[in-house]
Each structure stands twice: as structure tokens, then as C-alpha cells.
CSV table of C-alpha atoms in Angstrom, one decimal:
chain,number,residue,atom,x,y,z
F,15,MET,CA,10.6,-54.1,30.8
F,16,LYS,CA,8.4,-51.7,32.9
F,17,LEU,CA,11.0,-49.1,32.7
F,18,LYS,CA,11.1,-49.3,28.9
F,19,GLN,CA,7.3,-49.0,28.9
F,20,ILE,CA,7.4,-45.9,31.1
F,21,LEU,CA,10.0,-44.2,29.0
F,22,LEU,CA,8.1,-44.9,25.8
F,23,GLY,CA,5.2,-43.4,27.3
F,24,VAL,CA,7.1,-40.2,28.3
F,25,VAL,CA,8.3,-40.1,24.6
F,26,ALA,CA,4.7,-40.3,23.1
F,27,VAL,CA,3.5,-37.7,25.5
F,28,THR,CA,6.4,-35.4,24.8
F,29,LEU,CA,6.0,-35.9,21.1
F,30,ALA,CA,2.3,-35.1,21.2
F,31,ILE,CA,2.8,-31.9,23.2
F,32,THR,CA,5.5,-30.7,21.0
F,33,LEU,CA,3.8,-31.4,17.8
F,34,GLY,CA,0.7,-29.8,19.1
F,35,SER,CA,2.5,-26.7,20.0
F,36,ARG,CA,4.1,-26.4,16.7
F,37,ALA,CA,0.6,-26.9,15.2
F,38,VAL,CA,-0.6,-23.9,17.2
F,39,SER,CA,2.5,-21.9,16.3
F,40,ALA,CA,2.0,-22.7,12.7
F,41,ALA,CA,-1.8,-21.6,12.8
F,42,ALA,CA,-0.6,-18.3,14.4
F,43,ASP,CA,1.9,-17.7,11.6
F,44,THR,CA,-0.6,-18.3,8.7
F,45,THR,CA,-1.5,-14.5,8.6
F,46,ASP,CA,0.0,-11.2,8.8
F,47,THR,CA,-3.0,-9.3,9.6
F,48,GLY,CA,-2.0,-5.7,9.8
F,49,SER,CA,-4.9,-3.5,10.3
F,50,THR,CA,-8.5,-3.6,8.8
F,51,SER,CA,-11.2,-1.0,8.9
F,52,SER,CA,-14.2,-3.3,9.4
F,53,SER,CA,-15.4,-6.9,9.4
F,54,ALA,CA,-16.4,-6.5,5.9
F,55,THR,CA,-12.8,-6.4,4.9
F,56,SER,CA,-11.7,-9.4,7.1
F,57,GLY,CA,-8.9,-11.6,5.9
F,58,SER,CA,-5.1,-11.8,6.0
F,59,THR,CA,-3.1,-8.8,5.0
F,60,VAL,CA,-0.5,-10.9,3.4
F,61,GLN,CA,-0.3,-14.6,2.7
F,62,THR,CA,2.5,-15.9,5.0
F,63,LYS,CA,1.8,-19.5,5.0
F,64,ALA,CA,2.6,-21.8,2.0
F,65,LEU,CA,-0.3,-23.0,-0.1
F,66,SER,CA,-0.9,-26.5,1.0
F,67,LYS,CA,-1.8,-28.1,-2.3
F,68,ALA,CA,-2.5,-27.3,-6.0
F,69,TYR,CA,-5.8,-26.0,-7.3
F,70,VAL,CA,-7.4,-25.5,-10.7
F,71,VAL,CA,-10.2,-22.7,-10.9
F,72,TYR,CA,-12.4,-22.9,-14.0
F,73,GLY,CA,-14.3,-19.9,-15.2
F,74,ALA,CA,-18.1,-20.3,-14.7
F,75,GLY,CA,-18.6,-19.5,-18.3
F,76,LEU,CA,-16.4,-22.4,-19.6
F,77,ALA,CA,-18.3,-25.0,-21.3
F,78,SER,CA,-18.1,-28.4,-19.7
F,79,GLU,CA,-17.0,-30.1,-22.8
F,80,ASP,CA,-13.9,-27.9,-23.0
F,81,LYS,CA,-12.7,-28.4,-19.4
F,82,ASP,CA,-10.5,-31.3,-20.3
F,83,THR,CA,-8.6,-29.3,-23.0
F,84,VAL,CA,-8.4,-26.3,-20.6
F,85,ALA,CA,-7.0,-28.6,-17.9
F,86,SER,CA,-4.4,-30.0,-20.3
F,87,ALA,CA,-3.3,-26.5,-21.2
F,88,LEU,CA,-3.0,-25.6,-17.6
F,89,GLY,CA,-0.9,-28.7,-16.8
F,90,VAL,CA,-3.5,-29.8,-14.2
F,91,LYS,CA,-2.7,-33.2,-12.6
F,92,SER,CA,-5.1,-35.7,-10.8
F,93,ASN,CA,-4.1,-34.2,-7.4
F,94,TYR,CA,-5.4,-30.6,-8.2
F,95,THR,CA,-8.5,-29.5,-6.3
F,96,ALA,CA,-11.1,-28.2,-8.8
F,97,LEU,CA,-13.1,-25.1,-8.2
F,98,THR,CA,-15.2,-22.7,-10.2
F,99,ALA,CA,-15.0,-18.8,-10.3
F,100,THR,CA,-18.3,-17.1,-10.6
F,101,GLY,CA,-19.6,-13.7,-11.3
F,102,THR,CA,-20.4,-13.5,-7.5
F,103,ASP,CA,-16.8,-14.4,-6.6
F,104,TYR,CA,-15.7,-11.6,-8.9
F,105,ALA,CA,-17.9,-9.1,-7.1
F,106,THR,CA,-16.6,-10.4,-3.7
F,107,TYR,CA,-12.9,-10.1,-4.4
F,108,LEU,CA,-12.9,-7.1,-6.7
F,109,ASN,CA,-16.0,-5.2,-5.6
F,110,SER,CA,-17.4,-5.0,-9.0
F,111,ALA,CA,-21.1,-6.0,-9.3
F,112,GLY,CA,-22.9,-6.9,-12.5
F,113,THR,CA,-20.3,-9.5,-13.6
F,114,THR,CA,-22.2,-12.6,-15.0
F,115,ASP,CA,-21.1,-16.2,-14.8
F,116,ALA,CA,-21.1,-16.4,-18.5
F,117,SER,CA,-18.5,-13.7,-18.8
F,118,MET,CA,-16.1,-15.6,-16.4
F,119,ILE,CA,-14.1,-17.3,-19.2
F,120,SER,CA,-10.4,-17.5,-18.1
F,121,SER,CA,-9.2,-20.3,-15.9
F,122,VAL,CA,-6.2,-20.6,-13.6
F,123,ALA,CA,-4.1,-23.2,-12.0
F,124,LEU,CA,-2.4,-22.5,-8.6
F,125,ALA,CA,0.5,-24.4,-7.4
F,126,PRO,CA,2.7,-24.1,-4.4
F,127,ALA,CA,6.3,-22.6,-5.1
F,128,ASP,CA,9.5,-22.9,-3.1
F,129,PRO,CA,9.8,-20.3,-0.3
F,130,GLY,CA,11.2,-17.0,-1.6
F,131,THR,CA,10.0,-17.6,-5.1
F,132,GLY,CA,7.4,-14.9,-4.9
F,133,VAL,CA,4.6,-14.9,-7.6
F,134,LYS,CA,5.5,-16.3,-11.0
F,135,VAL,CA,2.9,-16.4,-13.8
F,136,ASN,CA,2.7,-18.5,-17.0
F,137,ILE,CA,0.1,-17.7,-19.7
F,138,ALA,CA,-0.5,-21.0,-21.5
F,139,LYS,CA,-1.7,-21.2,-24.9
F,140,TYR,CA,-4.9,-22.9,-25.8
F,141,ASN,CA,-4.9,-25.1,-28.9
F,142,GLY,CA,-1.7,-23.1,-30.0
F,143,ASN,CA,-3.3,-19.6,-29.3
F,144,ASN,CA,-2.7,-17.2,-26.5
F,145,ASN,CA,-6.3,-16.1,-25.8
F,146,ILE,CA,-5.4,-13.7,-23.0
F,147,THR,CA,-5.3,-10.6,-25.1
F,148,GLU,CA,-4.5,-7.7,-22.6
F,149,VAL,CA,-3.2,-8.7,-19.1
F,150,THR,CA,0.5,-9.8,-19.1
F,151,ALA,CA,2.2,-12.3,-17.0
F,152,GLN,CA,4.1,-9.5,-15.4
F,153,GLN,CA,0.8,-7.6,-14.5
F,154,TYR,CA,-0.7,-10.7,-13.0
F,155,ALA,CA,2.4,-11.2,-10.8
F,156,MET,CA,2.7,-7.8,-9.4
F,157,VAL,CA,-1.0,-7.4,-8.9
F,158,ALA,CA,-1.3,-10.7,-7.1
F,159,THR,CA,1.6,-9.7,-4.9
F,160,MET,CA,-0.1,-6.3,-4.2
F,161,ALA,CA,-3.2,-8.3,-3.1
F,162,GLY,CA,-1.1,-10.1,-0.6
F,163,VAL,CA,-0.2,-13.4,-2.4
F,164,LYS,CA,3.3,-14.9,-2.2
F,165,ASP,CA,5.2,-18.1,-3.3
F,166,VAL,CA,2.8,-19.4,-5.9
F,167,ILE,CA,3.0,-20.4,-9.5
F,168,ILE,CA,-0.1,-19.2,-11.4
F,169,THR,CA,-1.0,-20.5,-14.9
F,170,VAL,CA,-3.6,-18.7,-16.9
F,171,THR,CA,-5.4,-19.7,-20.0
F,172,ALA,CA,-8.7,-19.4,-21.8
F,173,ASP,CA,-10.5,-21.3,-24.6
F,174,LYS,CA,-11.6,-18.2,-26.3
F,175,THR,CA,-10.1,-14.7,-26.6
F,176,VAL,CA,-10.6,-12.5,-23.5
F,177,SER,CA,-9.0,-9.7,-21.7
F,178,GLY,CA,-7.9,-11.8,-18.8
F,179,GLU,CA,-9.1,-9.4,-16.1
F,180,SER,CA,-11.2,-12.0,-14.3
F,181,ALA,CA,-8.5,-14.6,-14.0
F,182,LEU,CA,-7.3,-13.3,-10.5
F,183,THR,CA,-10.6,-14.0,-9.1
F,184,GLY,CA,-9.8,-17.6,-9.4
F,185,VAL,CA,-6.4,-17.0,-7.6
F,186,TYR,CA,-8.1,-15.4,-4.6
F,187,LYS,CA,-10.9,-18.2,-4.5
F,188,ALA,CA,-8.2,-21.0,-4.4
F,189,LEU,CA,-6.4,-19.3,-1.6
F,190,ALA,CA,-9.7,-18.8,0.3
F,191,ALA,CA,-10.4,-22.6,-0.2
F,192,ASP,CA,-7.0,-23.2,1.3
F,193,GLY,CA,-7.7,-21.2,4.4
F,194,LEU,CA,-5.8,-18.1,3.3
F,195,THR,CA,-8.6,-15.6,2.6
F,196,LEU,CA,-7.1,-12.2,1.5
F,197,ASN,CA,-8.4,-8.9,2.7
F,198,SER,CA,-10.9,-7.4,0.2
F,199,GLU,CA,-9.4,-3.9,0.5
F,200,ASN,CA,-6.2,-5.3,-0.7
F,201,THR,CA,-7.6,-7.2,-3.6
F,202,GLN,CA,-9.6,-4.3,-4.8
F,203,ALA,CA,-6.6,-1.8,-4.4
F,204,ALA,CA,-4.5,-4.2,-6.3
F,205,ASN,CA,-7.1,-4.5,-9.2
F,206,SER,CA,-7.0,-0.7,-9.5
F,207,VAL,CA,-3.3,-1.0,-10.3
F,208,LEU,CA,-4.3,-3.6,-13.0
F,209,ASP,CA,-6.7,-1.2,-14.6
F,210,ALA,CA,-4.3,1.8,-14.4
F,211,THR,CA,-1.4,0.1,-16.0
F,212,GLN,CA,-3.3,-1.5,-18.8
F,213,PRO,CA,-3.4,1.6,-21.0
F,214,ALA,CA,0.4,2.1,-20.6
F,215,ILE,CA,0.9,-1.5,-21.7
F,216,ASP,CA,-1.6,-1.4,-24.5
F,217,SER,CA,0.2,1.7,-25.9
F,218,ASN,CA,3.7,0.0,-25.8
F,219,ASN,CA,2.6,-3.3,-27.2
F,220,ASP,CA,5.5,-3.4,-29.7
F,221,ASP,CA,8.0,-3.5,-26.7
F,222,SER,CA,8.3,-6.9,-25.1
F,223,LYS,CA,10.4,-5.5,-22.3
F,224,TYR,CA,7.9,-2.8,-21.3
F,225,PRO,CA,5.5,-4.8,-19.1
F,226,GLY,CA,8.2,-6.1,-16.9
F,227,LYS,CA,10.0,-2.8,-16.5
F,228,LEU,CA,6.7,-1.0,-15.8
F,229,MET,CA,5.5,-3.4,-13.2
F,230,SER,CA,9.0,-3.5,-11.7
F,231,ALA,CA,8.8,0.4,-11.3
F,232,VAL,CA,5.4,0.2,-10.0
F,233,GLY,CA,6.3,-2.4,-7.4
F,234,SER,CA,9.4,-0.5,-6.2
F,235,VAL,CA,7.3,2.6,-5.6
F,236,SER,CA,4.7,0.6,-3.7
F,237,SER,CA,7.5,-0.9,-1.5
F,238,ASP,CA,8.8,2.6,-0.7
F,239,LEU,CA,5.3,3.9,0.0
F,240,ALA,CA,4.6,1.0,2.4
F,241,LYS,CA,7.9,1.8,4.3
F,242,GLN,CA,6.9,5.4,4.6
F,243,ARG,CA,3.5,4.3,6.2
F,244,GLN,CA,5.2,1.8,8.5
F,245,ASN,CA,7.7,4.5,9.7
F,246,GLY,CA,4.8,6.5,10.9
F,247,ASN,CA,5.0,9.3,8.3
F,248,ASP,CA,2.2,10.9,6.6
F,249,LEU,CA,0.8,9.2,3.6
F,250,ALA,CA,2.3,10.3,0.3
F,251,THR,CA,0.3,12.9,-1.8
F,252,LYS,CA,-0.6,12.2,-5.3
F,253,ALA,CA,2.1,14.6,-6.5
F,254,ASP,CA,4.7,12.9,-4.3
F,255,ILE,CA,3.8,9.5,-5.8
F,256,GLU,CA,4.0,10.9,-9.3
F,257,THR,CA,7.5,12.2,-8.7
F,258,MET,CA,8.4,8.8,-7.2
F,259,LEU,CA,7.0,6.9,-10.1
F,260,GLN,CA,8.8,9.1,-12.7
F,261,LYS,CA,12.1,8.4,-11.0
F,262,ALA,CA,11.4,4.7,-11.0
F,263,LEU,CA,10.3,4.7,-14.6
F,264,ALA,CA,13.5,6.7,-15.6
F,265,LYS,CA,15.5,4.1,-13.7
F,266,GLN,CA,14.0,1.4,-15.9
F,267,GLY,CA,14.5,3.6,-19.0
F,268,ILE,CA,10.8,3.8,-19.9
F,269,ASP,CA,9.9,7.2,-18.6
F,270,GLY,CA,9.7,8.6,-22.2
F,271,LYS,CA,7.3,5.7,-23.2
F,272,THR,CA,4.7,6.5,-20.5
F,273,SER,CA,2.4,9.5,-20.8
F,274,SER,CA,1.8,12.0,-18.0
F,275,THR,CA,-1.9,10.9,-17.9
F,276,GLN,CA,-0.9,7.3,-17.5
F,277,ILE,CA,1.6,8.3,-14.7
F,278,THR,CA,-1.2,10.2,-12.8
F,279,ASN,CA,-3.7,7.3,-13.1
F,280,ILE,CA,-1.1,4.7,-11.9
F,281,SER,CA,-0.2,7.1,-9.0
F,282,ILE,CA,-3.7,7.3,-8.0
F,283,ALA,CA,-3.9,3.5,-8.0
F,284,LEU,CA,-0.6,3.3,-6.0
F,285,SER,CA,-2.1,5.6,-3.3
F,286,LYS,CA,-5.0,3.2,-2.9
F,287,VAL,CA,-2.5,0.4,-2.2
F,288,GLN,CA,-0.6,2.6,0.3
F,289,GLN,CA,-3.9,3.3,2.1
F,290,ALA,CA,-4.9,-0.5,2.1
F,291,PRO,CA,-4.0,-2.8,4.9
F,292,VAL,CA,-1.3,-4.6,2.9
F,293,SER,CA,1.1,-1.6,3.1
F,294,THR,CA,1.1,-2.0,7.0
F,295,SER,CA,2.9,-5.4,6.6
F,296,LYS,CA,6.7,-5.8,6.6
F,297,THR,CA,6.3,-9.1,4.8
F,298,TYR,CA,4.7,-7.2,2.0
F,299,VAL,CA,7.6,-5.0,1.6
F,300,THR,CA,9.9,-8.1,1.2
F,301,ASN,CA,7.5,-9.8,-1.1
F,302,VAL,CA,6.8,-6.8,-3.5
F,303,THR,CA,10.6,-5.9,-3.6
F,304,ASN,CA,11.5,-9.4,-4.5
F,305,VAL,CA,8.8,-9.6,-7.3
F,306,ALA,CA,9.8,-6.1,-8.6
F,307,ASN,CA,13.4,-7.3,-8.9
F,308,ASN,CA,12.3,-10.5,-10.8
F,309,LEU,CA,10.1,-8.4,-13.1
F,310,ALA,CA,12.8,-5.9,-14.2
F,311,ASN,CA,14.1,-8.3,-16.9
F,312,SER,CA,11.1,-10.5,-17.4
F,313,ILE,CA,9.8,-10.9,-21.0
F,314,GLY,CA,7.1,-12.9,-22.4
F,315,ASP,CA,4.3,-15.1,-21.2
F,316,LYS,CA,6.4,-17.6,-19.1
F,317,MET,CA,8.0,-16.5,-15.8
F,318,ALA,CA,8.1,-19.8,-14.0
F,319,SER,CA,10.1,-23.0,-14.8
F,320,VAL,CA,9.9,-26.6,-13.3
F,321,LYS,CA,12.3,-25.8,-10.6
F,322,ASP,CA,10.1,-23.2,-9.1
F,323,PHE,CA,7.3,-25.6,-8.3
F,324,ALA,CA,7.0,-27.3,-4.8
F,325,ASN,CA,5.0,-30.0,-3.1
F,326,SER,CA,3.8,-27.8,-0.2
F,327,ALA,CA,6.8,-26.3,1.6
F,328,ASP,CA,5.0,-26.3,4.9
F,329,ALA,CA,4.2,-30.0,4.7
F,330,LYS,CA,7.9,-30.8,4.0
F,331,LYS,CA,9.0,-28.8,6.9
F,332,ALA,CA,6.5,-30.5,9.2
F,333,GLU,CA,7.6,-34.0,8.0
F,334,ASN,CA,11.3,-33.3,8.4
F,335,PHE,CA,10.7,-31.9,11.9
F,336,ILE,CA,8.8,-35.0,13.0
F,337,VAL,CA,11.5,-37.4,11.7
F,338,GLN,CA,14.4,-35.3,13.1
F,339,PHE,CA,12.6,-35.0,16.5
F,340,TRP,CA,11.8,-38.6,16.7
F,341,ASN,CA,15.3,-39.7,15.8
F,342,LYS,CA,16.8,-37.4,18.6
F,343,ILE,CA,14.4,-38.9,21.2
F,344,VAL,CA,15.1,-42.5,20.1
F,345,SER,CA,18.8,-41.9,20.3
F,346,PHE,CA,18.4,-40.3,23.7
F,347,PHE,CA,16.7,-43.1,25.3
F,348,LYS,CA,18.8,-45.7,23.5
F,349,GLY,CA,21.6,-44.1,25.4
F,350,LEU,CA,19.8,-44.3,28.8
F,351,LEU,CA,18.9,-48.0,28.2
F,352,GLY,CA,22.3,-49.0,27.0
């Protein structure tokens, strides 16, 4: 009897030590820090840990009586953690002061996706209307990826017509609440890509394939620029990036639909992303390449389907590990005890 008690004690101690070491290891793997220029831009370069749970972030300008309808449009369930995105949050993540709470209209839901899914975005109708008038699902997906986001399903809606530019603020706030604060240099550089691609998309609003093809081209160039930086080469010049972008647009068959001015402005924005910490991360290269490939043939407002959602991949891995580890220990000592 004493031998059994001793052995069980050994098992308990071994299990505690092992799980503790895994917890430390998991914590170490939550960020891909790359390099940052100052404490003011602290945060992870790329999100490498799965989102632990689902969030809904309401715009501060949303009337309280409309929250339930917005939640329904977003597909929010009782287990979603609710937050509010304010004008101050917009200034924090996008470095754009002067935005008021009242102007924060769009709301987002953020849910974990299966590993390797990348960023997928659905723009949900509100009372039958798509009230996000400018930003496309494909823009949201690529810009969030450039900011360092990965493996999430983002759903966006608004109870009145808005451009949709402030919606990503809610995404970054939810990640921060989950312990995954992104580097502000990355979020600001990514937002410059959103601004730069908008005129090109607006001028091709009669072509449903254009947003996906444009953002795919932009993503592939960003991947190449990050590789160039990581290989220790000089950063690309604006002229270099324009040439790369023209080739990428031609590969997508939309070079003739994108003006020289638009190409120049997008190239300037891509230069900012190359200079941001995100481009020092190998994980980013994998993520942005994956999303660029997904976007090449993406059309419309719905990128994600039910199969893409996950209930915290990290939690599942931890649970499976504990069960498997315990079963092995029990089997081992059962063998010793006969």
C-alpha cells in the first residue's frame, strides 16, 4: 500500500513539473518579437499563439438599443467577451488623433480559427443591408495580416452606412485583451496599406474579382520584401517596389486596371511595412503568403465558412496533452504494480 502511495506521489510531482514547463514554453511561444525601435512601440511582432476565446467589440458610437441587433448580425453567442472600441483606441492602434467616440460605428466579432487558416473576414449584413461601404473583406484580411494577426475569423457589421476604416481597431483591442498586443508600428504601417489600396478598389468597383487580386498581389510583394530584409539585403527603394508590384499585378491580370498613381501610393505603403518590425519575422512571411494565396480567387463579402472556426486550438492541444500524458503514466505504473 505504501509503495502505491509513493508511486502516486511521484506521478503527481512529475505531472506538475511537466505541465509547468509546458506552460512556460507556451508563454514563451506567444510572441514573435522581432525588433522594435522603442518602448512606445512595444508588443508582439506577429501573433503566434491562438486566440483563446471569442470576442465582440462594439463601436463606441453604437446606440445601446441597437447592440442586440448588431450582436445577432455578427453571430455573437453567450460565451463571447464584449468590449468597446473608442476614439482613444483608434488613436492608440492607428496613430490618428482626433477621432471621436461617436464616429466609432462599425463593430466586429473575433473568433479563433483552426491553425493555418490565416485571417478570414466576413462582412455581415445589418437588417439586410451591407453598411460597410468601402473597405472589402479582402482588404481587412490582408491589412490585419500585415499588422501581425493570424488564424482568426473576423466578422464586421454596422447599423448605419460607414466606410469601415475603424473596424480593425476592434480587432487589435480584442487581441490585446487576450494578451496578444500587437506592435503599433505594424498596425500603423498596415493601415497605410488600407488607405493606399482604397482608391484603386473604388475605381474598380464594377469588378468583383479586383479586391482579392489586388490584395493578393500586395501580399506577395510584402512577402518578398520581408524576405529581402531578413536576408540582410538593403531595403528596397520605392522604384524597386513599384517594379515588383507591377509584376505582381500583371500576374493577377489587373495591371491595366491600376493607375500609375495608385501603384506609387501602394508602393510607398508597402515600403512602410517593410520597415516595420513585422517584416523581421519569418512567421509573417508564412502568414502573408498563405493569405495572399487565399485572396487570389476570393470574391464577395464572405471568406470564412463554419469549418474554419475553432474552439481555441491551444486549449485543445493542452487538453489532449494532459490526457495522453496521464494515460501513459498510469499504464507505466500499472505495469510495475502488476
